[in-house]
């Protein structure tokens, strides 16, 4: 058997193995969707009593998980429930309801999260409907590091009052998954079901097996590529778009979320982490642990978090426009690795950093994707390689005609990176090029998804 035959057999076996993996992932997702559909039917009751609307406004998936948990509690207490994303709710449906529970996260400095942006614009910004028969409660999720803590949850609560709806009890505000506040919410709906499969998985120990700085000589803070594997047991499953949550001993109530930059088939959970340094010279609790304190072979407490709002779910066969900056490349890289493995080459990456000489993260891999056609289009934007600052949103405006063609051809848009500056600038550019109506349609249909921080 000659070398050519051996290489062909090896390539064929790789394709077969990948096809089997894709089939396994597809079947797992189908089972998850079927289970969710069965849950929805079971929770809705017999139809003799109108269900309680359990409405979630989510950015990273926490509000959605709490909504399903709440619905299960209601069902266990004999009350039918209907779980809905706030973006799917319209004024007539809300007006027909007798009771509604709102679990609302806040995006940035008080804005509606992506899972509620359409509702906020189409329903809340119009004159308030009359809802005198509605009883409601609000669980507001937030982070006190932001000046407008729980801003959207508070705005939603005040809007509901303006409609004439009646509070069942005062709004409950949650700072970074505070257990006491969440327990206060859960106590309103009866005992927890004996088995709650919506709960987040427990933290387990993961071993650091690789760490490499990717931006030597950069004027910015160090950025590291990290590789981790479970200390014991099999590699748990995740898909591109999901998050890894790292716990630190000094601040156990505030685990840190990181976008996973690899796919399960890589056999390693990979992260892209920028080392944070405080004014006094100390390192950030989580970033310092991952990029400095841990030695190769040491372990860290970590768990996986499904991030359904940033997965490819429903967009697998669409062209993708992937936009980001800095360590936001992590979530985009995972999607590109999944697309490359699936043979999908209709991908456009728009990525920004400081200088090409020092900050072209994963340069070899990206240039290989471009050479092999995995990237149909690549726009690298380095803000400090010219006298005038130039960012990814400026490149989108320059490429308005191409952007519109991709959108009209059915492309989905994924944005990953910094909330301040990049994400807001990209959103403004999209709206300037495509118009408010089309961007709202993209959001409502799941074709515009963001993982921003």
CSV table of C-alpha atoms in Angstrom, one decimal:
chain,number,residue,atom,x,y,z
A,1,UNK,CA,0.0,0.0,0.0
A,2,UNK,CA,1.6,3.3,-1.1
A,3,UNK,CA,1.8,6.6,0.8
A,4,UNK,CA,-1.0,8.1,-1.3
A,5,UNK,CA,-3.4,5.3,-0.5
A,6,UNK,CA,-2.5,5.5,3.2
A,7,UNK,CA,-3.1,9.3,3.2
A,8,UNK,CA,-6.4,8.8,1.5
A,9,UNK,CA,-7.5,6.2,4.0
A,10,UNK,CA,-6.4,8.4,6.8
A,11,UNK,CA,-8.3,11.4,5.4
A,12,UNK,CA,-11.3,9.2,4.8
A,13,UNK,CA,-11.3,7.9,8.4
A,14,UNK,CA,-11.0,11.4,9.7
A,15,UNK,CA,-14.1,12.5,7.7
A,16,UNK,CA,-16.0,9.5,8.9
A,17,UNK,CA,-15.1,10.2,12.5
A,18,UNK,CA,-16.1,13.8,12.2
A,19,UNK,CA,-19.4,12.9,10.5
A,20,UNK,CA,-20.1,10.5,13.4
A,21,UNK,CA,-19.3,13.3,15.9
A,22,UNK,CA,-21.6,15.7,14.0
A,23,UNK,CA,-24.3,13.1,14.0
A,24,UNK,CA,-23.9,12.6,17.7
A,25,UNK,CA,-24.1,16.4,18.4
A,26,UNK,CA,-27.1,16.7,16.1
A,27,UNK,CA,-28.9,13.9,17.9
A,28,UNK,CA,-28.0,15.2,21.3
A,29,UNK,CA,-29.4,18.6,20.4
A,30,UNK,CA,-32.6,17.0,18.9
A,31,UNK,CA,-33.1,15.2,22.2
A,32,UNK,CA,-32.6,18.4,24.1
A,33,UNK,CA,-35.1,20.2,22.0
A,34,UNK,CA,-37.6,17.3,22.2
A,35,UNK,CA,-37.1,17.3,26.0
A,36,UNK,CA,-37.7,21.0,26.1
A,37,UNK,CA,-40.9,20.6,24.1
A,38,UNK,CA,-42.1,17.8,26.4
A,39,UNK,CA,-41.3,20.0,29.4
A,40,UNK,CA,-43.4,22.8,27.9
A,41,UNK,CA,-46.4,20.6,27.3
A,42,UNK,CA,-46.1,19.1,30.8
A,43,UNK,CA,-45.8,22.5,32.5
A,44,UNK,CA,-48.7,24.0,30.6
A,45,UNK,CA,-51.2,21.7,32.4
A,46,UNK,CA,-54.6,20.4,31.1
A,47,UNK,CA,-55.7,23.7,29.6
A,48,UNK,CA,-58.5,24.1,32.2
A,49,UNK,CA,-56.6,26.9,33.9
A,50,UNK,CA,-54.7,29.7,32.1
A,51,UNK,CA,-50.9,29.2,32.5
A,52,UNK,CA,-48.7,31.7,34.4
A,53,UNK,CA,-46.4,33.4,31.9
A,54,UNK,CA,-42.8,32.9,32.9
A,55,UNK,CA,-40.9,35.4,30.8
A,56,UNK,CA,-37.1,35.7,30.6
A,57,UNK,CA,-34.9,38.5,29.2
A,58,UNK,CA,-31.4,36.9,28.9
A,59,UNK,CA,-28.0,37.8,27.6
A,60,UNK,CA,-25.9,34.8,28.7
A,61,UNK,CA,-28.6,32.2,29.6
A,62,UNK,CA,-28.9,32.7,33.3
A,63,UNK,CA,-32.3,34.3,33.2
A,64,UNK,CA,-33.6,31.5,30.9
A,65,UNK,CA,-32.3,28.8,33.3
A,66,UNK,CA,-34.1,30.5,36.3
A,67,UNK,CA,-37.3,30.8,34.2
A,68,UNK,CA,-37.4,27.1,33.6
A,69,UNK,CA,-36.6,26.4,37.2
A,70,UNK,CA,-39.4,28.7,38.3
A,71,UNK,CA,-41.9,27.1,35.9
A,72,UNK,CA,-41.0,23.7,37.3
A,73,UNK,CA,-41.7,24.9,40.8
A,74,UNK,CA,-45.1,26.3,39.7
A,75,UNK,CA,-46.0,23.1,38.0
A,76,UNK,CA,-45.0,21.1,41.1
A,77,UNK,CA,-47.3,23.3,43.1
A,78,UNK,CA,-50.2,22.6,40.8
A,79,UNK,CA,-50.0,25.8,38.7
A,80,UNK,CA,-49.6,25.5,34.9
A,81,UNK,CA,-46.8,27.6,33.4
A,82,UNK,CA,-45.7,28.8,30.0
A,83,UNK,CA,-42.0,29.8,29.5
A,84,UNK,CA,-41.3,32.4,26.8
A,85,UNK,CA,-38.4,34.7,25.8
A,86,UNK,CA,-39.5,38.3,26.3
A,87,UNK,CA,-38.8,39.0,22.6
A,88,UNK,CA,-41.5,36.5,21.6
A,89,UNK,CA,-44.2,38.3,23.7
A,90,UNK,CA,-46.5,40.8,22.2
A,91,UNK,CA,-49.0,43.2,23.8
A,92,UNK,CA,-52.1,41.1,23.1
A,93,UNK,CA,-50.6,38.0,24.7
A,94,UNK,CA,-49.6,40.0,27.7
A,95,UNK,CA,-53.1,41.6,27.9
A,96,UNK,CA,-54.8,38.2,27.9
A,97,UNK,CA,-52.7,36.9,30.8
A,98,UNK,CA,-53.8,37.0,34.4
A,99,UNK,CA,-50.4,36.4,35.9
A,100,UNK,CA,-46.8,36.9,34.6
A,101,UNK,CA,-43.4,36.5,36.2
A,102,UNK,CA,-40.5,38.4,34.6
A,103,UNK,CA,-36.8,37.3,35.0
A,104,UNK,CA,-34.8,40.1,33.5
A,105,UNK,CA,-31.1,40.6,33.2
A,106,UNK,CA,-29.5,43.9,32.3
A,107,UNK,CA,-27.1,44.6,29.4
A,108,UNK,CA,-24.4,47.2,30.0
A,109,UNK,CA,-25.4,50.3,31.7
A,110,UNK,CA,-29.1,49.7,32.1
A,111,UNK,CA,-30.1,48.5,28.6
A,112,UNK,CA,-32.4,45.6,27.7
A,113,UNK,CA,-30.5,42.4,27.0
A,114,UNK,CA,-30.6,41.0,23.5
A,115,UNK,CA,-33.4,38.6,24.6
A,116,UNK,CA,-35.6,41.6,25.3
A,117,UNK,CA,-34.5,44.3,22.9
A,118,UNK,CA,-37.3,43.7,20.4
A,119,UNK,CA,-39.9,43.7,23.2
A,120,UNK,CA,-38.4,46.9,24.6
A,121,UNK,CA,-38.6,48.7,21.3
A,122,UNK,CA,-41.9,47.4,19.9
A,123,UNK,CA,-44.0,47.1,23.1
A,124,UNK,CA,-42.4,49.2,25.9
A,125,UNK,CA,-41.6,52.2,23.8
A,126,UNK,CA,-45.2,52.5,22.5
A,127,UNK,CA,-47.9,53.9,24.7
A,128,UNK,CA,-48.4,51.4,27.6
A,129,UNK,CA,-51.2,48.9,27.1
A,130,UNK,CA,-53.9,48.7,29.7
A,131,UNK,CA,-53.2,45.7,32.0
A,132,UNK,CA,-55.4,46.2,35.1
A,133,UNK,CA,-56.1,42.5,35.4
A,134,UNK,CA,-52.5,41.4,35.3
A,135,UNK,CA,-50.6,40.4,38.5
A,136,UNK,CA,-46.9,40.2,38.1
A,137,UNK,CA,-43.5,39.9,39.8
A,138,UNK,CA,-40.0,40.9,38.7
A,139,UNK,CA,-36.7,39.2,39.4
A,140,UNK,CA,-34.0,41.6,38.2
A,141,UNK,CA,-30.5,40.2,37.6
A,142,UNK,CA,-27.5,42.6,37.6
A,143,UNK,CA,-24.0,43.4,38.8
A,144,UNK,CA,-23.3,46.3,41.3
A,145,UNK,CA,-20.1,47.1,39.5
A,146,UNK,CA,-22.3,48.9,36.9
A,147,UNK,CA,-23.7,52.3,37.9
A,148,UNK,CA,-27.2,51.4,36.6
A,149,UNK,CA,-27.6,48.2,38.6
A,150,UNK,CA,-30.5,46.1,37.4
A,151,UNK,CA,-31.4,49.0,35.2
A,152,UNK,CA,-33.6,47.1,32.7
A,153,UNK,CA,-35.4,45.1,35.5
A,154,UNK,CA,-36.2,48.3,37.3
A,155,UNK,CA,-37.4,50.0,34.0
A,156,UNK,CA,-39.6,46.9,33.2
A,157,UNK,CA,-41.1,47.0,36.7
A,158,UNK,CA,-42.0,50.7,36.4
A,159,UNK,CA,-43.4,50.2,32.9
A,160,UNK,CA,-45.6,47.4,34.2
A,161,UNK,CA,-46.9,49.6,37.0
A,162,UNK,CA,-47.7,52.3,34.4
A,163,UNK,CA,-49.9,49.8,32.6
A,164,UNK,CA,-52.1,49.3,35.7
A,165,UNK,CA,-50.7,45.9,36.4
A,166,UNK,CA,-50.4,44.9,40.1
A,167,UNK,CA,-47.3,43.7,41.8
A,168,UNK,CA,-47.5,40.5,43.8
A,169,UNK,CA,-44.6,41.6,45.9
A,170,UNK,CA,-41.7,44.0,45.6
A,171,UNK,CA,-39.1,43.5,42.9
A,172,UNK,CA,-36.2,41.2,43.9
A,173,UNK,CA,-32.8,42.3,42.8
A,174,UNK,CA,-29.9,39.9,42.4
A,175,UNK,CA,-26.3,40.9,42.5
A,176,UNK,CA,-24.1,38.4,40.7
A,177,UNK,CA,-26.2,35.3,41.4
A,178,UNK,CA,-26.5,36.2,45.1
A,179,UNK,CA,-27.9,32.9,46.7
A,180,UNK,CA,-30.0,34.8,49.3
A,181,UNK,CA,-31.8,36.8,46.7
A,182,UNK,CA,-32.4,33.8,44.4
A,183,UNK,CA,-33.7,31.8,47.4
A,184,UNK,CA,-36.1,34.7,48.2
A,185,UNK,CA,-37.5,34.4,44.7
A,186,UNK,CA,-37.7,30.6,44.8
A,187,UNK,CA,-39.5,30.7,48.2
A,188,UNK,CA,-42.5,32.4,46.5
A,189,UNK,CA,-43.3,29.4,44.4
A,190,UNK,CA,-43.3,26.4,46.7
A,191,UNK,CA,-40.8,23.7,47.2
A,192,UNK,CA,-38.2,22.9,44.6
A,193,UNK,CA,-38.9,19.8,42.5
A,194,UNK,CA,-37.0,16.7,43.6
A,195,UNK,CA,-35.1,16.5,40.3
A,196,UNK,CA,-34.2,19.7,38.6
A,197,UNK,CA,-32.2,19.0,35.4
A,198,UNK,CA,-32.0,22.8,34.6
A,199,UNK,CA,-29.5,23.4,37.4
A,200,UNK,CA,-26.1,24.4,36.4
A,201,UNK,CA,-23.5,21.7,36.7
A,202,UNK,CA,-21.2,21.7,39.7
A,203,UNK,CA,-17.6,22.9,39.6
A,204,UNK,CA,-15.0,20.3,39.1
A,205,UNK,CA,-11.2,20.4,39.0
A,206,UNK,CA,-9.6,21.0,35.6
A,207,UNK,CA,-5.9,20.7,35.0
A,208,UNK,CA,-3.9,23.4,33.1
A,209,UNK,CA,-2.0,21.7,30.3
A,210,UNK,CA,-1.0,24.6,28.1
A,211,UNK,CA,-0.4,28.3,28.4
A,212,UNK,CA,1.2,30.6,25.8
A,213,UNK,CA,1.3,34.4,25.5
A,214,UNK,CA,0.0,35.4,22.1
A,215,UNK,CA,0.9,39.1,22.0
A,216,UNK,CA,4.5,39.5,22.9
A,217,UNK,CA,5.6,43.2,22.7
A,218,UNK,CA,2.1,44.5,22.7
A,219,UNK,CA,1.3,47.9,24.2
A,220,UNK,CA,-1.8,46.2,25.7
A,221,UNK,CA,-2.1,43.8,28.6
A,222,UNK,CA,-0.8,40.3,28.0
A,223,UNK,CA,-3.1,37.8,26.3
A,224,UNK,CA,-2.8,34.1,26.8
A,225,UNK,CA,-4.0,31.0,25.1
A,226,UNK,CA,-4.8,28.3,27.7
A,227,UNK,CA,-5.6,24.6,27.4
A,228,UNK,CA,-7.4,22.6,30.1
A,229,UNK,CA,-8.6,19.1,30.6
A,230,UNK,CA,-10.7,17.5,33.4
A,231,UNK,CA,-8.6,16.3,36.3
A,232,UNK,CA,-10.8,13.1,36.4
A,233,UNK,CA,-13.3,11.5,34.2
A,234,UNK,CA,-14.3,12.1,30.5
A,235,UNK,CA,-14.3,15.4,28.8
A,236,UNK,CA,-17.8,16.9,29.2
A,237,UNK,CA,-19.6,18.0,26.1
A,238,UNK,CA,-20.0,21.6,24.9
A,239,UNK,CA,-20.6,23.2,21.5
A,240,UNK,CA,-19.2,26.4,20.0
A,241,UNK,CA,-20.7,29.4,21.6
A,242,UNK,CA,-20.7,28.0,25.2
A,243,UNK,CA,-19.0,29.4,28.2
A,244,UNK,CA,-16.6,28.2,30.9
A,245,UNK,CA,-17.1,29.5,34.4
A,246,UNK,CA,-14.1,29.8,36.7
A,247,UNK,CA,-14.4,30.0,40.5
A,248,UNK,CA,-11.8,31.8,42.6
A,249,UNK,CA,-11.3,31.1,46.3
A,250,UNK,CA,-11.1,34.9,47.1
A,251,UNK,CA,-14.5,35.6,45.6
A,252,UNK,CA,-16.5,32.4,45.5
A,253,UNK,CA,-19.9,34.2,45.0
A,254,UNK,CA,-18.7,35.7,41.7
A,255,UNK,CA,-17.5,33.0,39.2
A,256,UNK,CA,-16.1,34.5,36.0
A,257,UNK,CA,-17.4,33.6,32.6
A,258,UNK,CA,-15.0,33.0,29.7
A,259,UNK,CA,-15.9,32.2,26.0
A,260,UNK,CA,-14.6,28.8,25.0
A,261,UNK,CA,-12.4,29.1,22.0
A,262,UNK,CA,-12.2,25.4,21.0
A,263,UNK,CA,-14.7,22.7,20.0
A,264,UNK,CA,-15.2,19.4,21.8
A,265,UNK,CA,-13.4,17.5,19.0
A,266,UNK,CA,-10.2,19.3,19.9
A,267,UNK,CA,-10.0,17.2,23.1
A,268,UNK,CA,-9.1,20.2,25.1
A,269,UNK,CA,-11.0,23.2,26.5
A,270,UNK,CA,-9.2,26.3,25.3
A,271,UNK,CA,-9.6,29.8,26.6
A,272,UNK,CA,-8.2,33.2,25.5
A,273,UNK,CA,-7.6,35.4,28.5
A,274,UNK,CA,-6.3,38.9,28.9
A,275,UNK,CA,-4.4,39.4,32.1
A,276,UNK,CA,-6.1,42.2,34.2
A,277,UNK,CA,-3.9,44.4,36.3
A,278,UNK,CA,-5.3,46.7,38.9
A,279,UNK,CA,-3.9,50.2,39.6
A,280,UNK,CA,-2.1,49.0,42.6
A,281,UNK,CA,-0.3,46.4,40.5
A,282,UNK,CA,-2.2,43.3,41.7
A,283,UNK,CA,-3.7,41.0,39.1
A,284,UNK,CA,-7.3,40.2,38.6
A,285,UNK,CA,-8.6,37.4,40.7
A,286,UNK,CA,-9.5,35.0,37.9
A,287,UNK,CA,-7.2,36.3,35.1
A,288,UNK,CA,-4.3,36.4,37.4
A,289,UNK,CA,-4.9,32.8,38.6
A,290,UNK,CA,-5.2,31.5,35.0
A,291,UNK,CA,-2.3,33.5,33.5
A,292,UNK,CA,0.2,33.7,36.3
A,293,UNK,CA,-0.5,31.9,39.6
A,294,UNK,CA,-1.3,28.4,38.2
A,295,UNK,CA,1.6,26.3,36.9
A,296,UNK,CA,1.2,23.7,34.2
A,297,UNK,CA,-0.3,20.7,35.9
A,298,UNK,CA,-2.1,22.7,38.6
A,299,UNK,CA,-5.9,22.6,38.8
A,300,UNK,CA,-8.7,25.2,38.8
A,301,UNK,CA,-12.4,24.9,39.7
A,302,UNK,CA,-14.3,25.2,36.5
A,303,UNK,CA,-17.7,24.3,35.1
A,304,UNK,CA,-19.3,24.6,31.6
A,305,UNK,CA,-22.3,26.9,31.0
A,306,UNK,CA,-24.5,26.4,27.9
A,307,UNK,CA,-24.9,29.7,26.1
A,308,UNK,CA,-27.8,29.0,23.8
A,309,UNK,CA,-28.0,32.7,22.8
A,310,UNK,CA,-24.6,32.5,21.2
A,311,UNK,CA,-24.7,29.0,19.7
A,312,UNK,CA,-25.1,28.3,16.0
A,313,UNK,CA,-28.5,26.7,16.7
A,314,UNK,CA,-30.7,27.4,13.7
A,315,UNK,CA,-27.8,29.2,11.8
A,316,UNK,CA,-25.7,26.2,10.9
A,317,UNK,CA,-26.5,26.4,7.2
A,318,UNK,CA,-26.4,30.2,6.9
A,319,UNK,CA,-23.4,32.3,5.9
A,320,UNK,CA,-21.8,33.8,9.0
A,321,UNK,CA,-20.5,37.3,9.7
A,322,UNK,CA,-18.2,37.0,12.7
A,323,UNK,CA,-17.3,40.4,14.3
A,324,UNK,CA,-15.1,41.0,17.4
A,325,UNK,CA,-12.1,42.5,19.1
A,326,UNK,CA,-9.5,41.5,21.6
A,327,UNK,CA,-10.2,38.3,23.5
A,328,UNK,CA,-13.6,38.2,21.9
A,329,UNK,CA,-11.9,36.3,19.2
A,330,UNK,CA,-12.3,33.2,21.5
A,331,UNK,CA,-16.0,32.7,20.8
A,332,UNK,CA,-15.6,33.5,17.1
A,333,UNK,CA,-12.7,31.0,16.8
A,334,UNK,CA,-14.8,28.2,18.2
A,335,UNK,CA,-17.5,28.9,15.6
A,336,UNK,CA,-14.9,29.0,12.8
A,337,UNK,CA,-13.3,25.7,14.0
A,338,UNK,CA,-16.8,24.1,14.0
A,339,UNK,CA,-17.5,25.6,10.5
A,340,UNK,CA,-14.1,24.4,9.1
A,341,UNK,CA,-14.8,20.9,10.4
A,342,UNK,CA,-18.2,20.9,8.8
A,343,UNK,CA,-16.9,22.1,5.5
A,344,UNK,CA,-18.7,25.4,5.6
A,345,UNK,CA,-16.7,28.2,3.9
A,346,UNK,CA,-19.2,31.0,3.7
A,347,UNK,CA,-17.6,32.8,6.6
A,348,UNK,CA,-16.6,36.5,7.0
A,349,UNK,CA,-14.4,37.5,9.9
A,350,UNK,CA,-14.0,41.1,10.9
A,351,UNK,CA,-11.6,41.4,13.8
A,352,UNK,CA,-9.9,44.3,15.6
A,353,UNK,CA,-6.8,44.7,17.8
A,354,UNK,CA,-4.1,47.3,18.4
A,355,UNK,CA,-1.1,46.5,16.0
A,356,UNK,CA,-0.6,43.8,13.4
A,357,UNK,CA,3.0,43.3,14.5
A,358,UNK,CA,2.1,42.2,18.1
A,359,UNK,CA,-1.7,41.7,18.4
A,360,UNK,CA,-2.6,39.4,15.5
A,361,UNK,CA,-4.0,36.7,17.7
A,362,UNK,CA,-4.0,33.1,16.2
A,363,UNK,CA,-2.4,34.6,13.1
A,364,UNK,CA,-1.2,31.3,11.6
A,365,UNK,CA,-4.5,29.7,12.0
A,366,UNK,CA,-6.5,32.6,10.6
A,367,UNK,CA,-4.2,33.0,7.6
A,368,UNK,CA,-4.5,29.2,7.0
A,369,UNK,CA,-8.2,29.5,7.0
A,370,UNK,CA,-8.0,32.3,4.5
A,371,UNK,CA,-5.7,30.4,2.3
A,372,UNK,CA,-7.8,27.2,2.4
A,373,UNK,CA,-11.0,29.1,1.7
A,374,UNK,CA,-12.6,28.6,5.1
A,375,UNK,CA,-12.7,32.3,5.4
A,376,UNK,CA,-14.5,33.7,2.3
A,377,UNK,CA,-13.6,37.1,3.5
A,378,UNK,CA,-11.2,38.4,6.2
A,379,UNK,CA,-11.0,42.0,7.5
A,380,UNK,CA,-8.3,42.5,10.1
A,381,UNK,CA,-8.5,46.0,11.6
A,382,UNK,CA,-5.6,47.3,13.7
A,383,UNK,CA,-6.5,50.5,15.4
A,384,UNK,CA,-3.0,51.9,16.0
A,385,UNK,CA,-1.3,51.1,12.7
A,386,UNK,CA,-2.3,54.5,11.3
A,387,UNK,CA,-2.4,58.0,12.7
A,388,UNK,CA,-6.2,58.0,13.0
A,389,UNK,CA,-7.9,55.4,15.2
A,390,UNK,CA,-9.8,52.9,13.0
A,391,UNK,CA,-12.1,50.2,14.4
A,392,UNK,CA,-14.2,47.2,13.2
A,393,UNK,CA,-17.3,49.4,13.1
A,394,UNK,CA,-15.6,51.7,10.6
A,395,UNK,CA,-14.7,48.7,8.4
A,396,UNK,CA,-18.3,47.6,8.4
A,397,UNK,CA,-19.4,51.1,7.3
A,398,UNK,CA,-16.7,51.0,4.5
A,399,UNK,CA,-18.0,47.6,3.5
A,400,UNK,CA,-21.7,48.6,3.5
A,401,UNK,CA,-22.5,47.1,0.1
A,402,UNK,CA,-21.0,43.7,0.9
A,403,UNK,CA,-22.6,43.7,4.4
A,404,UNK,CA,-26.0,44.2,2.8
A,405,UNK,CA,-25.4,41.5,0.3
A,406,UNK,CA,-24.5,39.0,2.9
A,407,UNK,CA,-27.5,39.9,5.1
A,408,UNK,CA,-29.9,39.7,2.1
A,409,UNK,CA,-28.3,36.3,1.3
A,410,UNK,CA,-29.4,35.1,4.8
A,411,UNK,CA,-26.3,35.6,6.8
A,412,UNK,CA,-26.3,35.5,10.6
A,413,UNK,CA,-24.2,38.0,12.6
A,414,UNK,CA,-22.2,37.0,15.7
A,415,UNK,CA,-20.5,39.6,17.8
A,416,UNK,CA,-18.0,38.8,20.5
A,417,UNK,CA,-15.8,41.1,22.6
A,418,UNK,CA,-15.9,44.3,24.6
A,419,UNK,CA,-19.3,45.9,25.5
A,420,UNK,CA,-17.9,49.4,25.6
A,421,UNK,CA,-16.9,50.8,22.3
A,422,UNK,CA,-16.9,47.8,20.0
A,423,UNK,CA,-20.3,46.1,20.5
A,424,UNK,CA,-22.2,49.4,20.7
A,425,UNK,CA,-20.2,50.8,17.7
A,426,UNK,CA,-20.9,47.6,15.7
A,427,UNK,CA,-24.6,47.8,16.5
A,428,UNK,CA,-24.8,51.4,15.4
A,429,UNK,CA,-23.0,50.6,12.2
A,430,UNK,CA,-25.4,47.6,11.5
A,431,UNK,CA,-28.4,49.9,12.0
A,432,UNK,CA,-26.9,52.6,9.8
A,433,UNK,CA,-26.2,50.2,7.0
A,434,UNK,CA,-29.2,47.8,7.3
A,435,UNK,CA,-31.8,49.9,9.0
A,436,UNK,CA,-33.6,49.5,12.2
A,437,UNK,CA,-36.3,47.2,10.8
A,438,UNK,CA,-33.9,44.7,9.4
A,439,UNK,CA,-31.7,44.6,12.5
A,440,UNK,CA,-34.8,44.1,14.7
A,441,UNK,CA,-35.8,41.3,12.4
A,442,UNK,CA,-32.4,39.7,12.7
A,443,UNK,CA,-32.5,39.9,16.5
A,444,UNK,CA,-36.0,38.4,16.7
A,445,UNK,CA,-35.2,35.6,14.3
A,446,UNK,CA,-31.9,34.7,16.1
A,447,UNK,CA,-29.7,35.9,13.2
A,448,UNK,CA,-28.0,38.6,15.3
A,449,UNK,CA,-26.3,37.2,18.4
A,450,UNK,CA,-23.8,38.7,20.9
A,451,UNK,CA,-21.5,37.5,23.6
A,452,UNK,CA,-20.2,40.8,25.0
A,453,UNK,CA,-18.6,41.8,28.3
